[in-house]
Coordinates of C-alpha atoms in Angstrom, one line a residue:
Chain A
M1 CA 16.3 -22.7 13.2
T2 CA 19.8 -22.0 12.0
D3 CA 22.3 -21.4 14.8
P4 CA 23.6 -17.8 15.1
Y5 CA 27.4 -17.2 14.6
K6 CA 29.2 -18.7 17.6
A7 CA 30.9 -15.4 18.6
T8 CA 33.7 -15.3 21.2
P9 CA 33.7 -12.4 23.6
A10 CA 36.3 -10.8 21.4
D11 CA 34.0 -11.2 18.3
D12 CA 31.2 -9.5 20.3
E13 CA 33.5 -6.6 21.1
R14 CA 34.6 -6.3 17.5
F15 CA 31.1 -6.3 16.1
M16 CA 29.9 -3.9 18.8
N17 CA 32.7 -1.6 17.8
M18 CA 31.3 -1.6 14.3
A19 CA 27.9 -0.6 15.7
L20 CA 29.6 2.1 17.7
D21 CA 31.2 3.4 14.5
Q22 CA 27.7 3.6 13.0
A23 CA 26.6 5.5 16.2
A24 CA 29.5 8.0 15.7
M25 CA 28.4 8.5 12.0
A26 CA 24.8 9.3 13.3
A27 CA 26.2 11.8 15.8
E28 CA 28.2 13.6 13.0
A29 CA 24.9 13.9 11.0
G30 CA 23.1 15.4 14.0
E31 CA 21.2 12.2 14.6
I32 CA 20.7 10.4 18.0
P33 CA 23.9 8.3 18.1
I34 CA 22.6 4.7 17.9
G35 CA 24.2 2.2 15.5
A36 CA 23.5 -1.4 14.5
I37 CA 25.2 -4.2 12.6
I38 CA 23.7 -7.5 11.5
V39 CA 26.0 -10.6 11.3
S40 CA 25.2 -13.7 9.3
P41 CA 25.4 -17.3 10.7
A42 CA 28.8 -17.5 8.9
G43 CA 30.1 -14.4 10.8
R44 CA 29.8 -12.0 7.9
V45 CA 28.5 -8.4 8.3
I46 CA 25.4 -8.2 6.0
G47 CA 23.7 -5.1 7.2
R48 CA 24.6 -1.8 8.9
G49 CA 22.5 1.2 10.0
H50 CA 22.3 4.2 12.2
N51 CA 19.5 6.4 13.3
L52 CA 18.1 8.6 10.4
T53 CA 14.9 9.9 12.0
E54 CA 15.9 13.6 11.5
T55 CA 17.4 13.3 8.0
L56 CA 14.4 11.3 6.7
A57 CA 11.8 13.1 9.0
D58 CA 10.6 9.6 9.7
V59 CA 10.1 8.2 13.2
T60 CA 10.5 4.6 11.9
A61 CA 14.1 5.2 10.7
H62 CA 15.9 3.7 13.7
A63 CA 19.3 2.1 13.4
E64 CA 17.9 -1.5 13.8
M65 CA 15.2 -0.9 11.1
Q66 CA 17.8 0.4 8.6
A67 CA 20.1 -2.6 9.4
I68 CA 17.3 -5.1 9.0
T69 CA 16.2 -3.7 5.7
A70 CA 19.8 -3.6 4.5
A71 CA 20.5 -7.2 5.6
A72 CA 17.3 -8.4 3.9
Q73 CA 18.5 -6.7 0.7
T74 CA 21.9 -8.4 1.0
L75 CA 20.4 -11.8 1.4
G76 CA 17.6 -11.3 -1.1
G77 CA 15.0 -12.5 1.4
K78 CA 13.1 -10.9 4.3
Y79 CA 13.9 -13.5 7.0
L80 CA 17.2 -13.2 9.0
Q81 CA 17.1 -16.6 10.7
G82 CA 20.3 -17.4 12.5
C83 CA 21.5 -13.8 12.2
T84 CA 22.9 -11.7 15.1
L85 CA 22.0 -8.1 15.7
Y86 CA 24.4 -5.8 17.5
V87 CA 23.0 -2.5 18.6
T88 CA 24.5 0.2 20.9
V89 CA 21.3 0.8 22.8
E90 CA 18.5 -1.5 23.9
P91 CA 15.9 -1.7 21.1
C92 CA 12.6 0.1 21.5
L93 CA 9.2 -1.7 21.1
M94 CA 9.1 -0.9 17.4
C95 CA 12.5 -2.4 16.7
A96 CA 11.9 -5.3 19.0
G97 CA 8.8 -6.1 16.9
A98 CA 10.8 -5.9 13.7
I99 CA 13.6 -8.1 15.1
A100 CA 10.9 -10.7 15.9
W101 CA 9.4 -10.5 12.5
A102 CA 12.8 -11.0 10.9
Q103 CA 13.4 -14.0 13.1
I104 CA 16.8 -12.8 14.2
G105 CA 18.4 -15.5 16.4
R106 CA 20.6 -13.5 18.7
I107 CA 20.3 -9.9 20.0
V108 CA 23.3 -8.2 21.6
Y109 CA 22.8 -4.6 22.9
A110 CA 25.3 -2.5 24.8
T111 CA 23.5 -0.1 27.1
P112 CA 19.9 -0.3 28.5
D113 CA 17.2 2.3 27.8
S114 CA 15.1 2.5 30.9
K115 CA 12.6 4.8 29.3
R116 CA 11.9 3.5 25.8
G117 CA 13.6 0.1 25.8
Y118 CA 11.4 -2.9 25.0
S119 CA 11.9 -4.5 28.4
T120 CA 9.9 -1.7 30.1
F121 CA 6.9 -3.0 28.2
T122 CA 7.4 -6.7 27.7
S123 CA 10.1 -9.3 28.5
A124 CA 9.7 -11.6 25.5
P125 CA 9.0 -9.8 22.3
F126 CA 11.5 -11.9 20.2
H127 CA 11.4 -15.3 18.5
P128 CA 10.9 -17.9 21.2
R129 CA 14.4 -19.4 20.4
A130 CA 16.2 -16.1 20.2
S131 CA 18.9 -15.3 22.8
V132 CA 19.6 -11.8 24.3
C133 CA 22.9 -10.6 25.6
H134 CA 23.7 -7.1 26.9
G135 CA 26.5 -5.1 28.5
V136 CA 29.1 -5.5 25.7
K137 CA 30.8 -2.0 25.4
A138 CA 28.0 -0.6 27.6
Q139 CA 30.1 2.3 28.9
E140 CA 31.1 3.5 25.4
A141 CA 27.6 3.3 24.1
A142 CA 26.2 5.2 27.1
D143 CA 29.0 7.8 26.8
I144 CA 28.3 8.6 23.2
M145 CA 24.6 9.2 24.0
K146 CA 25.4 11.3 27.0
S147 CA 27.9 13.5 25.2
F148 CA 25.4 14.0 22.3
F149 CA 22.6 15.1 24.5
S150 CA 24.8 17.4 26.7
L151 CA 25.9 19.2 23.5
K152 CA 22.2 19.5 22.5
R153 CA 21.3 21.4 25.7
Chain B
M1 CA -1.5 17.8 22.4
T2 CA -3.7 18.6 19.4
D3 CA -7.1 16.9 19.6
P4 CA -7.7 14.2 17.0
Y5 CA -10.5 14.8 14.4
K6 CA -13.8 14.4 16.2
A7 CA -15.1 11.6 14.0
T8 CA -18.7 10.5 14.1
P9 CA -19.5 6.8 13.9
A10 CA -20.2 7.4 10.2
D11 CA -16.8 9.1 9.7
D12 CA -15.1 6.1 11.4
E13 CA -16.9 3.7 9.0
R14 CA -16.0 5.9 6.0
F15 CA -12.3 6.0 6.9
M16 CA -12.2 2.3 7.8
N17 CA -13.7 1.6 4.4
M18 CA -10.7 3.4 2.9
A19 CA -8.4 1.2 4.9
L20 CA -10.3 -1.8 3.7
D21 CA -9.8 -0.6 0.1
Q22 CA -6.0 -0.6 0.9
A23 CA -6.3 -4.1 2.2
A24 CA -8.1 -5.2 -1.0
M25 CA -5.2 -3.7 -3.0
A26 CA -2.7 -5.7 -0.9
A27 CA -4.7 -8.9 -1.5
E28 CA -4.6 -8.3 -5.3
A29 CA -0.8 -7.9 -5.0
G30 CA -0.5 -11.2 -3.2
E31 CA 0.2 -9.4 0.1
I32 CA -1.5 -10.1 3.5
P33 CA -4.6 -7.9 3.2
I34 CA -4.1 -5.3 5.8
G35 CA -4.6 -1.6 5.1
A36 CA -4.2 1.7 6.9
I37 CA -5.2 5.3 6.6
I38 CA -4.0 8.4 8.5
V39 CA -6.4 11.3 9.1
S40 CA -5.2 14.8 10.1
P41 CA -6.8 16.7 13.0
A42 CA -8.8 18.6 10.3
G43 CA -10.2 15.3 9.0
R44 CA -8.1 15.1 5.8
V45 CA -6.5 11.8 4.7
I46 CA -2.8 12.4 4.8
G47 CA -1.4 8.9 4.5
R48 CA -2.3 5.6 3.1
G49 CA -0.6 2.2 3.1
H50 CA -1.0 -1.5 2.7
N51 CA 1.2 -4.4 3.5
L52 CA 4.2 -4.7 1.2
T53 CA 6.4 -7.3 3.0
E54 CA 6.5 -9.7 0.0
T55 CA 7.0 -7.0 -2.7
L56 CA 9.8 -5.3 -0.8
A57 CA 11.1 -8.5 0.8
D58 CA 11.1 -6.5 4.0
V59 CA 9.4 -7.5 7.3
T60 CA 9.2 -3.8 8.3
A61 CA 6.9 -2.9 5.4
H62 CA 3.6 -3.2 7.3
A63 CA 0.5 -1.1 6.3
E64 CA 0.9 1.1 9.3
M65 CA 4.6 1.8 8.7
Q66 CA 3.9 2.8 5.1
A67 CA 1.0 5.0 6.2
I68 CA 3.1 6.7 8.9
T69 CA 6.0 7.4 6.5
A70 CA 3.5 8.7 3.9
A71 CA 1.8 11.0 6.4
A72 CA 5.1 12.4 7.6
Q73 CA 6.0 13.2 4.0
T74 CA 2.7 14.9 3.5
L75 CA 3.1 17.0 6.6
G76 CA 6.9 17.6 6.1
G77 CA 7.6 16.6 9.7
K78 CA 8.0 13.3 11.5
Y79 CA 5.4 13.8 14.3
L80 CA 1.7 13.1 13.7
Q81 CA 0.2 14.6 16.8
G82 CA -3.5 14.8 16.8
C83 CA -3.7 12.4 13.8
T84 CA -5.9 9.3 13.7
L85 CA -4.8 5.9 12.4
Y86 CA -7.4 3.6 10.9
V87 CA -6.1 0.0 10.4
T88 CA -8.0 -3.1 9.4
V89 CA -6.2 -5.4 11.9
E90 CA -4.8 -4.8 15.4
P91 CA -1.3 -3.4 15.1
C92 CA 1.7 -5.7 16.0
L93 CA 4.3 -4.6 18.5
M94 CA 6.5 -3.1 15.8
C95 CA 3.7 -0.9 14.5
A96 CA 2.5 0.0 18.0
G97 CA 6.0 1.2 18.7
A98 CA 6.0 3.3 15.5
I99 CA 2.5 4.7 16.4
A100 CA 3.9 5.8 19.8
W101 CA 7.0 7.4 18.3
A102 CA 4.8 9.3 15.8
Q103 CA 2.6 10.5 18.7
I104 CA -0.6 9.5 16.9
G105 CA -3.5 10.6 19.1
R106 CA -6.2 8.1 18.2
I107 CA -5.9 4.5 17.0
V108 CA -8.9 2.8 15.4
Y109 CA -8.6 -0.9 14.4
A110 CA -11.2 -3.2 13.0
T111 CA -10.4 -6.8 14.0
P112 CA -8.1 -8.1 16.8
D113 CA -5.0 -10.2 16.2
S114 CA -4.8 -12.6 19.1
K115 CA -1.4 -14.0 18.0
R116 CA 0.7 -11.0 17.0
G117 CA -1.4 -8.0 18.1
Y118 CA 0.3 -5.6 20.5
S119 CA -2.2 -6.3 23.3
T120 CA -0.8 -9.8 23.7
F121 CA 2.4 -8.3 24.9
T122 CA 1.6 -4.9 26.5
S123 CA -1.6 -3.0 27.2
A124 CA -0.2 0.6 26.9
P125 CA 2.4 1.0 24.1
F126 CA 1.0 4.3 22.8
H127 CA 1.3 7.9 23.8
P128 CA -0.2 8.3 27.3
R129 CA -3.0 10.6 26.0
A130 CA -3.8 8.4 22.9
S131 CA -7.2 6.8 22.7
V132 CA -7.9 3.4 21.2
C133 CA -11.1 2.2 19.6
H134 CA -11.8 -1.2 17.9
G135 CA -14.6 -3.1 16.3
V136 CA -15.4 -0.7 13.4
K137 CA -16.0 -2.9 10.3
A138 CA -14.5 -5.8 12.2
Q139 CA -16.4 -8.5 10.3
E140 CA -15.3 -7.1 6.9
A141 CA -11.6 -6.9 8.0
A142 CA -11.7 -10.4 9.4
D143 CA -13.4 -11.8 6.3
I144 CA -10.8 -10.4 3.9
M145 CA -8.0 -12.0 6.0
K146 CA -9.8 -15.3 6.1
S147 CA -10.5 -15.5 2.4
F148 CA -6.9 -14.6 1.6
F149 CA -5.5 -17.3 3.8
S150 CA -8.0 -19.9 2.6
L151 CA -6.9 -19.3 -1.0
K152 CA -3.3 -19.6 0.1
R153 CA -3.8 -23.2 1.4

C-alpha cells in the first residue's frame, strides 16, 4: 500500500482549514456545515466536498462522499490508496464504509460525533492498514456546527 | 413512522425477482451483479439500481445507493420512511449507513456477505424501528455472484 503524505502538524492544520472552508460554504448554502478534503500521497489536494443533502434532497450527499467521488474523478480511478481524508466531523457509518472501499490510507477528523459517528457502531471499519487521527482544529469544527444549529432553532 | 408495505411472501419473491433483474443487468455491464429495488408504503416500485462502480469509477456507486437516490428523486424528498429495500446481497457498512439516514423501514436481502456485509461490523445500523428479513431468493442471488466471479477468473 502506498504511504500517505507525511504531513507535519502544520500541514494537518492547513488541510483541515481547507476542510473548514468547505464547511463554511455548506453553512452559507443552508447545509449542515461539514467539509472534507482529500490529499494525494504527493501532498496535492485532489478532492473537495461539503454536505449537500438538502440541495440534492439526497441523504447520501455527505461531504466525504462528494470528496471521494471528486478525488476519483481527478485520478481517473476509483481507488484512493495512500490518500488522506481531512473531514471536520467524525465520519458516519456510511462515509466510513465509503472510505474503506476507496482504500484511503489516513483519516483525519476534527471533532467527534457521539451520536452518528462510526465509532459508536464499530471501531475498525477502515482498511486494516489505515491510520486515524483526530482533534486537529476540533474546537473550530465544533463551533461552526454549534452556531449553525443554534441559528436553526 | 409510516408502516412499510405489508408484503406477502409472494410479494417479497416478486420484488426480489426485480432486484435480481437489476443484478443481471449489472453482470451484462461487467459490474458485480448486485441489484436493489425500493418499494413505497403503498407497494409501488419507486427506485431501482444496480452496481455501477466500474462504469462510474466510483466506489460509492453501489446498487442500494443508486436505488436510494432514485427513490428520493421519485418522491421529491430525501427521506424514505415506510419504504422497503430489496437487495440481492447483504448491504455493506456504507449502504447500511445510507439506509439508516434514509429512514427505510424494512430491509430484505437475499444472500449474506460474510466478508463485507454490515453484520460483520455491527448488528444494528438501521433506524431503531426498521425490520430486517433475509433468505428470500438467496440461492439465485448467490448463484449469480458465483457465476460472475468464476467467469472473471
